[in-house]
mmCIF file of C-alpha atoms and ligand atoms in Angstrom:
data_model
loop_
_atom_site.group_PDB
_atom_site.id
_atom_site.type_symbol
_atom_site.label_atom_id
_atom_site.label_comp_id
_atom_site.label_asym_id
_atom_site.label_seq_id
_atom_site.Cartn_x
_atom_site.Cartn_y
_atom_site.Cartn_z
ATOM 1 C CA UNK A 632 12.080 -98.035 34.084
ATOM 2 C CA UNK A 633 10.605 -101.433 34.879
ATOM 3 C CA UNK A 634 12.948 -103.635 36.862
ATOM 4 C CA UNK A 635 12.524 -106.127 39.623
ATOM 5 C CA UNK A 636 15.171 -107.429 41.993
ATOM 6 C CA UNK A 637 15.236 -111.172 42.558
ATOM 7 C CA UNK A 638 14.245 -112.307 46.078
ATOM 8 C CA UNK A 639 12.447 -108.991 46.650
ATOM 9 C CA UNK A 640 8.733 -108.721 47.465
ATOM 10 C CA UNK A 641 6.346 -107.293 44.905
ATOM 11 C CA UNK A 642 6.505 -103.579 44.158
ATOM 12 C CA UNK A 643 3.087 -102.383 45.226
ATOM 13 C CA UNK A 644 3.507 -98.714 46.119
ATOM 14 C CA UNK A 645 4.693 -95.488 44.565
ATOM 15 C CA UNK A 646 7.964 -95.795 46.528
ATOM 16 C CA UNK A 647 8.829 -99.367 45.670
ATOM 17 C CA UNK A 648 10.846 -98.658 42.525
ATOM 18 C CA UNK A 649 12.922 -95.796 43.879
ATOM 19 C CA UNK A 650 13.685 -97.626 47.133
ATOM 20 C CA UNK A 651 14.705 -100.746 45.193
ATOM 21 C CA UNK A 652 16.888 -98.733 42.825
ATOM 22 C CA UNK A 653 18.683 -97.107 45.757
ATOM 23 C CA UNK A 654 19.116 -100.500 47.441
ATOM 24 C CA UNK A 655 20.493 -101.966 44.227
ATOM 25 C CA UNK A 656 22.948 -99.082 43.864
ATOM 26 C CA UNK A 657 24.166 -99.518 47.464
ATOM 27 C CA UNK A 658 24.623 -103.262 47.033
ATOM 28 C CA UNK A 659 26.520 -102.835 43.743
ATOM 29 C CA UNK A 660 28.775 -100.106 45.166
ATOM 30 C CA UNK A 661 29.523 -102.043 48.340
ATOM 31 C CA UNK A 662 30.193 -105.268 46.404
ATOM 32 C CA UNK A 663 32.455 -103.502 43.921
ATOM 33 C CA UNK A 664 34.675 -101.930 46.586
ATOM 34 C CA UNK A 665 34.693 -105.107 48.666
ATOM 35 C CA UNK A 666 35.993 -107.040 45.658
ATOM 36 C CA UNK A 667 38.564 -104.374 44.691
ATOM 37 C CA UNK A 668 39.970 -104.028 48.223
ATOM 38 C CA UNK A 669 39.930 -107.745 49.041
ATOM 39 C CA UNK A 670 41.491 -108.486 45.633
ATOM 40 C CA UNK A 671 44.291 -105.985 46.232
ATOM 41 C CA UNK A 672 44.983 -107.301 49.754
ATOM 42 C CA UNK A 673 45.297 -110.852 48.488
ATOM 43 C CA UNK A 674 47.110 -109.926 45.259
ATOM 44 C CA UNK A 675 49.716 -107.738 46.999
ATOM 45 C CA UNK A 676 50.241 -110.381 49.670
ATOM 46 C CA UNK A 677 51.384 -112.709 46.921
ATOM 47 C CA UNK A 678 53.199 -110.170 44.786
ATOM 48 C CA UNK A 679 55.272 -108.595 47.569
ATOM 49 C CA UNK A 680 55.771 -111.657 49.740
ATOM 50 C CA UNK A 681 59.168 -112.343 51.262
ATOM 51 C CA UNK A 682 61.109 -114.703 49.021
ATOM 52 C CA UNK A 683 64.368 -115.187 50.978
ATOM 53 C CA UNK A 684 65.102 -114.718 54.724
ATOM 54 C CA UNK A 685 67.458 -111.680 54.579
ATOM 55 C CA UNK A 686 65.060 -109.532 52.547
ATOM 56 C CA UNK A 687 64.109 -106.123 54.105
ATOM 57 C CA UNK A 688 61.422 -103.624 53.171
ATOM 58 C CA UNK A 689 62.318 -100.576 51.036
ATOM 59 C CA UNK A 690 61.534 -97.050 52.169
ATOM 60 C CA UNK A 691 58.491 -95.526 50.488
ATOM 61 C CA UNK A 692 57.430 -91.879 50.243
ATOM 62 C CA UNK A 693 53.835 -90.801 49.892
ATOM 63 C CA UNK A 694 52.287 -90.316 46.484
ATOM 64 C CA UNK A 695 50.154 -87.131 46.478
ATOM 65 C CA UNK A 696 48.288 -88.135 43.343
ATOM 66 C CA UNK A 697 47.285 -91.505 44.754
ATOM 67 C CA UNK A 698 46.236 -90.036 48.091
ATOM 68 C CA UNK A 699 44.198 -87.256 46.480
ATOM 69 C CA UNK A 700 42.441 -89.803 44.301
ATOM 70 C CA UNK A 701 41.461 -92.085 47.145
ATOM 71 C CA UNK A 702 40.190 -89.079 49.101
ATOM 72 C CA UNK A 703 38.312 -87.200 46.399
ATOM 73 C CA UNK A 704 36.656 -90.115 44.591
ATOM 74 C CA UNK A 705 35.071 -91.660 47.718
ATOM 75 C CA UNK A 706 33.981 -88.193 48.905
ATOM 76 C CA UNK A 707 32.084 -87.634 45.664
ATOM 77 C CA UNK A 708 30.526 -91.114 45.812
ATOM 78 C CA UNK A 709 29.470 -90.743 49.442
ATOM 79 C CA UNK A 710 27.993 -87.268 48.904
ATOM 80 C CA UNK A 711 26.094 -88.484 45.854
ATOM 81 C CA UNK A 712 24.706 -91.371 47.926
ATOM 82 C CA UNK A 713 23.732 -88.974 50.721
ATOM 83 C CA UNK A 714 21.866 -86.584 48.417
ATOM 84 C CA UNK A 715 20.037 -89.403 46.676
ATOM 85 C CA UNK A 716 19.133 -91.147 49.956
ATOM 86 C CA UNK A 717 17.987 -87.887 51.563
ATOM 87 C CA UNK A 718 15.694 -87.126 48.612
ATOM 88 C CA UNK A 719 14.030 -90.532 48.876
ATOM 89 C CA UNK A 720 13.798 -90.161 52.663
ATOM 90 C CA UNK A 721 12.081 -86.770 52.467
ATOM 91 C CA UNK A 722 9.537 -88.066 49.956
ATOM 92 C CA UNK A 723 8.876 -91.090 52.184
ATOM 93 C CA UNK A 724 8.239 -89.106 55.339
ATOM 94 C CA UNK A 725 6.281 -86.084 54.085
ATOM 95 C CA UNK A 726 2.652 -86.965 53.461
ATOM 96 C CA UNK A 727 1.051 -84.832 50.730
ATOM 97 C CA UNK A 728 -1.846 -82.551 51.670
ATOM 98 C CA UNK A 729 -4.465 -84.607 49.834
ATOM 99 C CA UNK A 730 -3.644 -87.932 51.482
ATOM 100 C CA UNK A 731 -6.593 -89.712 53.110
ATOM 101 C CA UNK A 732 -5.991 -90.350 56.788
ATOM 102 C CA UNK A 733 -6.394 -93.786 58.356
ATOM 103 C CA UNK A 734 -5.710 -94.587 61.992
ATOM 104 C CA UNK A 735 -3.616 -97.460 63.244
ATOM 105 C CA UNK A 736 -3.293 -98.528 66.866
ATOM 106 C CA UNK A 737 -0.768 -101.170 67.809
ATOM 107 C CA UNK A 738 -1.086 -103.228 70.964
ATOM 108 C CA UNK A 739 0.297 -106.517 72.211
ATOM 109 C CA UNK A 740 -0.294 -108.290 69.862
ATOM 110 C CA UNK A 741 -2.548 -106.942 67.179
ATOM 111 C CA UNK A 742 -3.068 -104.084 64.750
ATOM 112 C CA UNK A 743 -6.314 -102.138 65.010
ATOM 113 C CA UNK A 744 -7.153 -99.949 62.030
ATOM 114 C CA UNK A 745 -9.921 -97.467 61.368
ATOM 115 C CA UNK A 746 -11.084 -95.961 58.096
ATOM 116 C CA UNK A 747 -11.910 -92.250 57.783
ATOM 117 C CA UNK A 748 -15.525 -93.336 57.317
ATOM 118 C CA UNK A 749 -15.463 -95.232 60.611
ATOM 119 C CA UNK A 750 -15.053 -98.891 59.598
ATOM 120 C CA UNK A 751 -12.760 -100.842 61.894
ATOM 121 C CA UNK A 752 -10.587 -103.841 61.224
ATOM 122 C CA UNK A 753 -8.186 -106.021 63.163
ATOM 123 C CA UNK A 754 -4.953 -107.209 61.531
ATOM 124 C CA UNK A 755 -6.400 -106.128 58.184
ATOM 125 C CA UNK A 756 -6.510 -102.916 56.219
ATOM 126 C CA UNK A 757 -8.409 -102.510 52.956
ATOM 127 C CA UNK A 758 -7.335 -99.654 50.697
ATOM 128 C CA UNK A 759 -8.278 -98.339 47.268
ATOM 129 C CA UNK A 760 -5.597 -98.345 44.567
ATOM 130 C CA UNK A 761 -4.089 -95.053 43.413
ATOM 131 C CA UNK A 762 -5.166 -93.007 46.443
ATOM 132 C CA UNK A 763 -2.431 -91.458 48.616
ATOM 133 C CA UNK A 764 -2.871 -92.864 52.113
ATOM 134 C CA UNK A 765 -1.612 -91.340 55.339
ATOM 135 C CA UNK A 766 -1.461 -93.533 58.421
ATOM 136 C CA UNK A 767 -1.530 -91.827 61.811
ATOM 137 C CA UNK A 768 -0.340 -94.394 64.294
ATOM 138 C CA UNK A 769 0.153 -94.869 68.000
ATOM 139 C CA UNK A 770 0.578 -97.697 70.466
ATOM 140 C CA UNK A 771 -1.341 -98.637 73.591
ATOM 141 C CA UNK A 772 1.607 -100.323 75.262
ATOM 142 C CA UNK A 773 5.136 -100.788 73.892
ATOM 143 C CA UNK A 774 6.960 -99.822 70.707
ATOM 144 C CA UNK A 775 5.785 -101.667 67.607
ATOM 145 C CA UNK A 776 6.718 -101.034 63.997
ATOM 146 C CA UNK A 777 4.376 -101.050 61.017
ATOM 147 C CA UNK A 778 5.939 -102.572 57.927
ATOM 148 C CA UNK A 779 4.465 -103.659 54.627
ATOM 149 C CA UNK A 780 7.429 -104.928 52.581
ATOM 150 C CA UNK A 781 5.568 -104.588 49.282
ATOM 151 C CA UNK A 782 5.184 -100.838 49.955
ATOM 152 C CA UNK A 783 8.872 -100.388 50.956
ATOM 153 C CA UNK A 784 8.085 -98.089 53.840
ATOM 154 C CA UNK A 785 7.826 -98.582 57.573
ATOM 155 C CA UNK A 786 7.538 -96.539 60.731
ATOM 156 C CA UNK A 787 7.809 -97.174 64.432
ATOM 157 C CA UNK A 788 4.526 -97.070 66.331
ATOM 158 C CA UNK A 789 5.317 -95.478 69.649
ATOM 159 C CA UNK A 790 3.290 -95.164 72.859
ATOM 160 C CA UNK A 791 2.671 -91.576 73.921
ATOM 161 C CA UNK A 792 2.871 -89.904 70.506
ATOM 162 C CA UNK A 793 1.728 -90.114 66.909
ATOM 163 C CA UNK A 794 3.912 -91.249 64.095
ATOM 164 C CA UNK A 795 2.850 -91.083 60.474
ATOM 165 C CA UNK A 796 3.677 -92.770 57.241
ATOM 166 C CA UNK A 797 2.252 -92.520 53.753
ATOM 167 C CA UNK A 798 2.276 -94.240 50.398
ATOM 168 C CA UNK A 799 0.144 -94.673 47.314
ATOM 169 C CA UNK A 800 -0.807 -98.282 46.551
ATOM 170 C CA UNK A 801 -0.143 -98.946 42.866
ATOM 171 C CA UNK A 802 -1.156 -102.581 42.535
ATOM 172 C CA UNK A 803 -4.154 -104.539 43.677
ATOM 173 C CA UNK A 804 -3.598 -107.611 45.799
ATOM 174 C CA UNK A 805 -3.042 -108.806 49.328
ATOM 175 C CA UNK A 806 0.211 -107.848 51.012
ATOM 176 C CA UNK A 807 1.805 -108.970 54.246
ATOM 177 C CA UNK A 808 1.840 -106.595 57.191
ATOM 178 C CA UNK A 809 4.482 -107.187 59.850
ATOM 179 C CA UNK A 810 5.434 -105.823 63.228
ATOM 180 C CA UNK A 811 9.177 -105.245 62.986
ATOM 181 C CA UNK A 812 9.995 -104.222 66.529
ATOM 182 C CA UNK A 813 10.464 -107.011 69.047
ATOM 183 C CA UNK A 814 7.505 -106.352 71.338
ATOM 184 C CA UNK A 815 7.145 -109.419 73.522
ATOM 185 C CA UNK A 816 6.063 -113.019 73.473
ATOM 186 C CA UNK A 817 3.786 -112.987 70.439
ATOM 187 C CA UNK A 818 5.698 -110.403 68.392
ATOM 188 C CA UNK A 819 6.096 -112.930 65.580
ATOM 189 C CA UNK A 820 2.332 -113.334 65.407
ATOM 190 C CA UNK A 821 1.629 -109.616 65.209
ATOM 191 C CA UNK A 822 1.043 -109.863 61.503
ATOM 192 C CA UNK A 823 -1.771 -109.097 59.125
ATOM 193 C CA UNK A 824 -2.762 -108.208 55.603
ATOM 194 C CA UNK A 825 -3.204 -105.056 53.608
ATOM 195 C CA UNK A 826 -5.650 -105.550 50.745
ATOM 196 C CA UNK A 827 -5.495 -103.129 47.840
ATOM 197 C CA UNK A 828 -8.665 -103.004 45.752
ATOM 198 C CA UNK A 829 -10.094 -101.206 42.745
ATOM 199 C CA UNK A 830 -11.941 -98.044 43.907
ATOM 200 C CA UNK A 831 -15.426 -99.455 43.103
ATOM 201 C CA UNK A 832 -14.573 -102.709 44.828
ATOM 202 C CA UNK A 833 -13.345 -100.734 47.837
ATOM 203 C CA UNK A 834 -16.583 -98.746 47.972
ATOM 204 C CA UNK A 835 -18.681 -101.891 47.991
ATOM 205 C CA UNK A 836 -16.388 -103.421 50.592
ATOM 206 C CA UNK A 837 -16.878 -100.304 52.777
ATOM 207 C CA UNK A 838 -20.628 -100.571 52.322
ATOM 208 C CA UNK A 839 -20.552 -104.215 53.418
ATOM 209 C CA UNK A 840 -18.951 -103.414 56.765
ATOM 210 C CA UNK A 841 -21.368 -102.130 59.380
ATOM 211 C CA UNK A 842 -20.372 -98.728 60.658
ATOM 212 C CA UNK A 843 -22.586 -96.832 63.056
ATOM 213 C CA UNK A 844 -20.888 -93.431 62.873
ATOM 214 C CA UNK A 845 -17.707 -91.835 61.566
ATOM 215 C CA UNK A 846 -14.744 -91.142 63.884
ATOM 216 C CA UNK A 847 -15.596 -87.426 63.863
ATOM 217 C CA UNK A 848 -19.156 -88.185 64.991
ATOM 218 C CA UNK A 849 -17.881 -90.603 67.626
ATOM 219 C CA UNK A 850 -15.589 -87.787 68.755
ATOM 220 C CA UNK A 851 -18.522 -85.412 68.913
ATOM 221 C CA UNK A 852 -20.442 -87.826 71.151
ATOM 222 C CA UNK A 853 -17.388 -88.241 73.327
ATOM 223 C CA UNK A 854 -16.943 -84.461 73.496
ATOM 224 C CA UNK A 855 -20.507 -84.245 74.815
ATOM 225 C CA UNK A 856 -20.155 -87.197 77.192
ATOM 226 C CA UNK A 857 -16.971 -85.802 78.748
ATOM 227 C CA UNK A 858 -18.657 -82.379 79.007
ATOM 228 C CA UNK A 859 -15.754 -80.683 77.219
ATOM 229 C CA UNK A 860 -18.144 -77.952 76.103
ATOM 230 C CA UNK A 861 -18.497 -76.929 79.754
ATOM 231 C CA UNK A 862 -15.357 -74.871 79.161
ATOM 232 C CA UNK A 863 -14.785 -75.111 75.403
ATOM 233 C CA UNK A 864 -18.199 -73.688 74.537
ATOM 234 C CA UNK A 865 -16.941 -71.698 71.579
ATOM 235 C CA UNK A 866 -17.229 -68.329 73.293
ATOM 236 C CA UNK A 867 -13.633 -68.328 74.452
ATOM 237 C CA UNK A 868 -14.768 -67.187 77.904
ATOM 238 C CA UNK A 869 -13.872 -70.201 80.049
ATOM 239 C CA UNK A 870 -11.541 -72.141 77.781
ATOM 240 C CA UNK A 871 -9.906 -71.588 74.397
ATOM 241 C CA UNK A 872 -12.250 -71.685 71.412
ATOM 242 C CA UNK A 873 -11.467 -74.890 69.545
ATOM 243 C CA UNK A 874 -12.983 -73.865 66.209
ATOM 244 C CA UNK A 875 -10.395 -73.485 63.475
ATOM 245 C CA UNK A 876 -7.664 -74.422 65.905
ATOM 246 C CA UNK A 877 -6.164 -77.348 64.021
ATOM 247 C CA UNK A 878 -3.314 -76.267 61.798
ATOM 248 C CA UNK A 879 -3.073 -72.774 63.303
ATOM 249 C CA UNK A 880 -0.065 -71.448 65.157
ATOM 250 C CA UNK A 881 -0.490 -70.582 68.830
ATOM 251 C CA UNK A 882 1.588 -68.916 71.510
ATOM 252 C CA UNK A 883 2.215 -70.948 74.639
ATOM 253 C CA UNK A 884 2.569 -69.596 78.172
ATOM 254 C CA UNK A 885 6.201 -70.669 77.976
ATOM 255 C CA UNK A 886 6.696 -68.175 75.133
ATOM 256 C CA UNK A 887 7.135 -70.913 72.561
ATOM 257 C CA UNK A 888 5.095 -70.887 69.353
ATOM 258 C CA UNK A 889 3.695 -74.191 68.168
ATOM 259 C CA UNK A 890 1.553 -75.371 65.320
ATOM 260 C CA UNK A 891 -1.544 -77.233 66.467
ATOM 261 C CA UNK A 892 -1.116 -80.712 65.042
ATOM 262 C CA UNK A 893 -2.235 -84.188 66.100
ATOM 263 C CA UNK A 894 0.569 -84.566 68.613
ATOM 264 C CA UNK A 895 -0.176 -81.188 70.222
ATOM 265 C CA UNK A 896 -3.887 -82.033 70.568
ATOM 266 C CA UNK A 897 -3.100 -85.461 71.982
ATOM 267 C CA UNK A 898 -0.801 -83.950 74.623
ATOM 268 C CA UNK A 899 -3.396 -81.317 75.480
ATOM 269 C CA UNK A 900 -6.060 -83.951 76.129
ATOM 270 C CA UNK A 901 -3.884 -86.357 78.108
ATOM 271 C CA UNK A 902 -1.467 -83.946 79.761
ATOM 272 C CA UNK A 903 -3.128 -80.492 79.605
ATOM 273 C CA UNK A 904 -0.674 -78.721 81.901
ATOM 274 C CA UNK A 905 2.285 -79.541 79.660
ATOM 275 C CA UNK A 906 1.635 -76.958 76.952
ATOM 276 C CA UNK A 907 -0.709 -74.250 78.210
ATOM 277 C CA UNK A 908 -1.836 -71.598 75.745
ATOM 278 C CA UNK A 909 -0.654 -68.092 76.698
ATOM 279 C CA UNK A 910 -3.242 -66.217 78.731
ATOM 280 C CA UNK A 911 -4.886 -69.310 80.251
ATOM 281 C CA UNK A 912 -4.581 -70.972 83.628
ATOM 282 C CA UNK A 913 -3.762 -74.693 83.840
ATOM 283 C CA UNK A 914 -7.260 -75.601 85.016
ATOM 284 C CA UNK A 915 -8.060 -78.440 82.647
ATOM 285 C CA UNK A 916 -7.979 -81.890 84.254
ATOM 286 C CA UNK A 917 -6.180 -84.708 82.519
ATOM 287 C CA UNK A 918 -8.211 -87.243 80.586
ATOM 288 C CA UNK A 919 -5.535 -89.898 80.860
ATOM 289 C CA UNK A 920 -7.192 -93.142 81.898
ATOM 290 C CA UNK A 921 -10.635 -91.877 80.851
ATOM 291 C CA UNK A 922 -10.042 -92.055 77.138
ATOM 292 C CA UNK A 923 -8.085 -94.681 75.227
ATOM 293 C CA UNK A 924 -5.917 -94.036 72.180
ATOM 294 C CA UNK A 925 -8.740 -94.727 69.747
ATOM 295 C CA UNK A 926 -10.962 -92.259 71.568
ATOM 296 C CA UNK A 927 -8.233 -89.616 71.407
ATOM 297 C CA UNK A 928 -8.152 -90.193 67.623
ATOM 298 C CA UNK A 929 -11.917 -89.636 67.532
ATOM 299 C CA UNK A 930 -11.727 -86.413 69.539
ATOM 300 C CA UNK A 931 -9.024 -85.117 67.205
ATOM 301 C CA UNK A 932 -11.120 -86.052 64.161
ATOM 302 C CA UNK A 933 -14.004 -84.119 65.672
ATOM 303 C CA UNK A 934 -11.819 -81.051 66.346
ATOM 304 C CA UNK A 935 -10.577 -81.203 62.748
ATOM 305 C CA UNK A 936 -14.164 -81.269 61.512
ATOM 306 C CA UNK A 937 -15.171 -78.088 63.373
ATOM 307 C CA UNK A 938 -15.773 -75.181 61.019
ATOM 308 C CA UNK A 939 -13.493 -72.213 61.458
ATOM 309 C CA UNK A 940 -16.074 -69.700 62.675
ATOM 310 C CA UNK A 941 -13.369 -67.321 63.818
ATOM 311 C CA UNK A 942 -12.916 -66.386 60.175
ATOM 312 C CA UNK A 943 -16.272 -64.593 60.351
ATOM 313 C CA UNK A 944 -15.018 -61.992 62.813
ATOM 314 C CA UNK A 945 -11.509 -61.701 61.384
ATOM 315 C CA UNK A 946 -11.016 -60.449 57.806
ATOM 316 C CA UNK A 947 -10.587 -63.694 55.922
ATOM 317 C CA UNK A 948 -7.090 -64.130 54.504
ATOM 318 C CA UNK A 949 -6.846 -65.310 50.929
ATOM 319 C CA UNK A 950 -6.224 -68.911 51.807
ATOM 320 C CA UNK A 951 -8.233 -71.951 52.386
ATOM 321 C CA UNK A 952 -9.242 -74.066 55.296
ATOM 322 C CA UNK A 953 -7.828 -77.337 54.094
ATOM 323 C CA UNK A 954 -5.593 -77.481 57.131
ATOM 324 C CA UNK A 955 -8.727 -77.380 59.263
ATOM 325 C CA UNK A 956 -11.082 -79.753 57.508
ATOM 326 C CA UNK A 957 -9.139 -82.753 56.365
HETATM 327 CU CU1 LIG B 2276 4.453 -105.488 67.900
HETATM 328 CU CU2 LIG B 2276 6.469 -106.646 67.450
#
């Protein structure tokens, strides 16, 4: 159903229409009830006003039918709104498996982005049309918020953890990118552009930007430079084997089971003692201060690129490794 609200930005993502429709519905509902209630308040004030000084109010007993109506009808409307809103919300915040992952780092006062193939940009992000995009984002200092109005989705970018958002660009063009969390003096200037291009155009754009190595390769170099393999040598003798780790479920010393995701890996690099794997001593030193947020991204990309060689010794389940190599 093609429709466009006046005063709204362009609809440039897969979510734009459904978010606009929900917004329109909320505005119409709220306006309707505002008018009905305000109209009744004013109308009754005139209709039942006191006309001579010795007039007194008459006694009134409740009307069950009226009370049931004004309870049941709003309940149905509110529940309908909740179910609709929740459905849109869940679609907005659950990236599909095939989405291509880009990294975003916010800092006072700029956006740094990196493509899966390694290209970096500042206050710009080029994307191909029609491809689901997942942004994994973090901040180097305070809370920022990544918002592209034309895509109708936004997410806070928080120091100390990863937040994600996703969308599929459906229209080529250049769209405003804003920071929507007051983050200090130049918050208003923490803006940029997202450029959506045809796939071929995007490929030639990528080729025009010099990129020495991909994030996974940068992570591999970093892994060597930091001598991580001194313990994580793959044998599982001195430190846990990292092959095939991403996406698997592990048991922690605390007895809790967790799935190894980006946030778990990030914590394990920067604060290793926080979530020790069962059976291991907290011997790993912290790498806080030695690696920045972008380097943590690179290490995680490298870990995700490691082949799952544990499958060779364990009878392979009928599944796939897409959770490992993404
Ligand atoms: Cu960053 Cu406002």
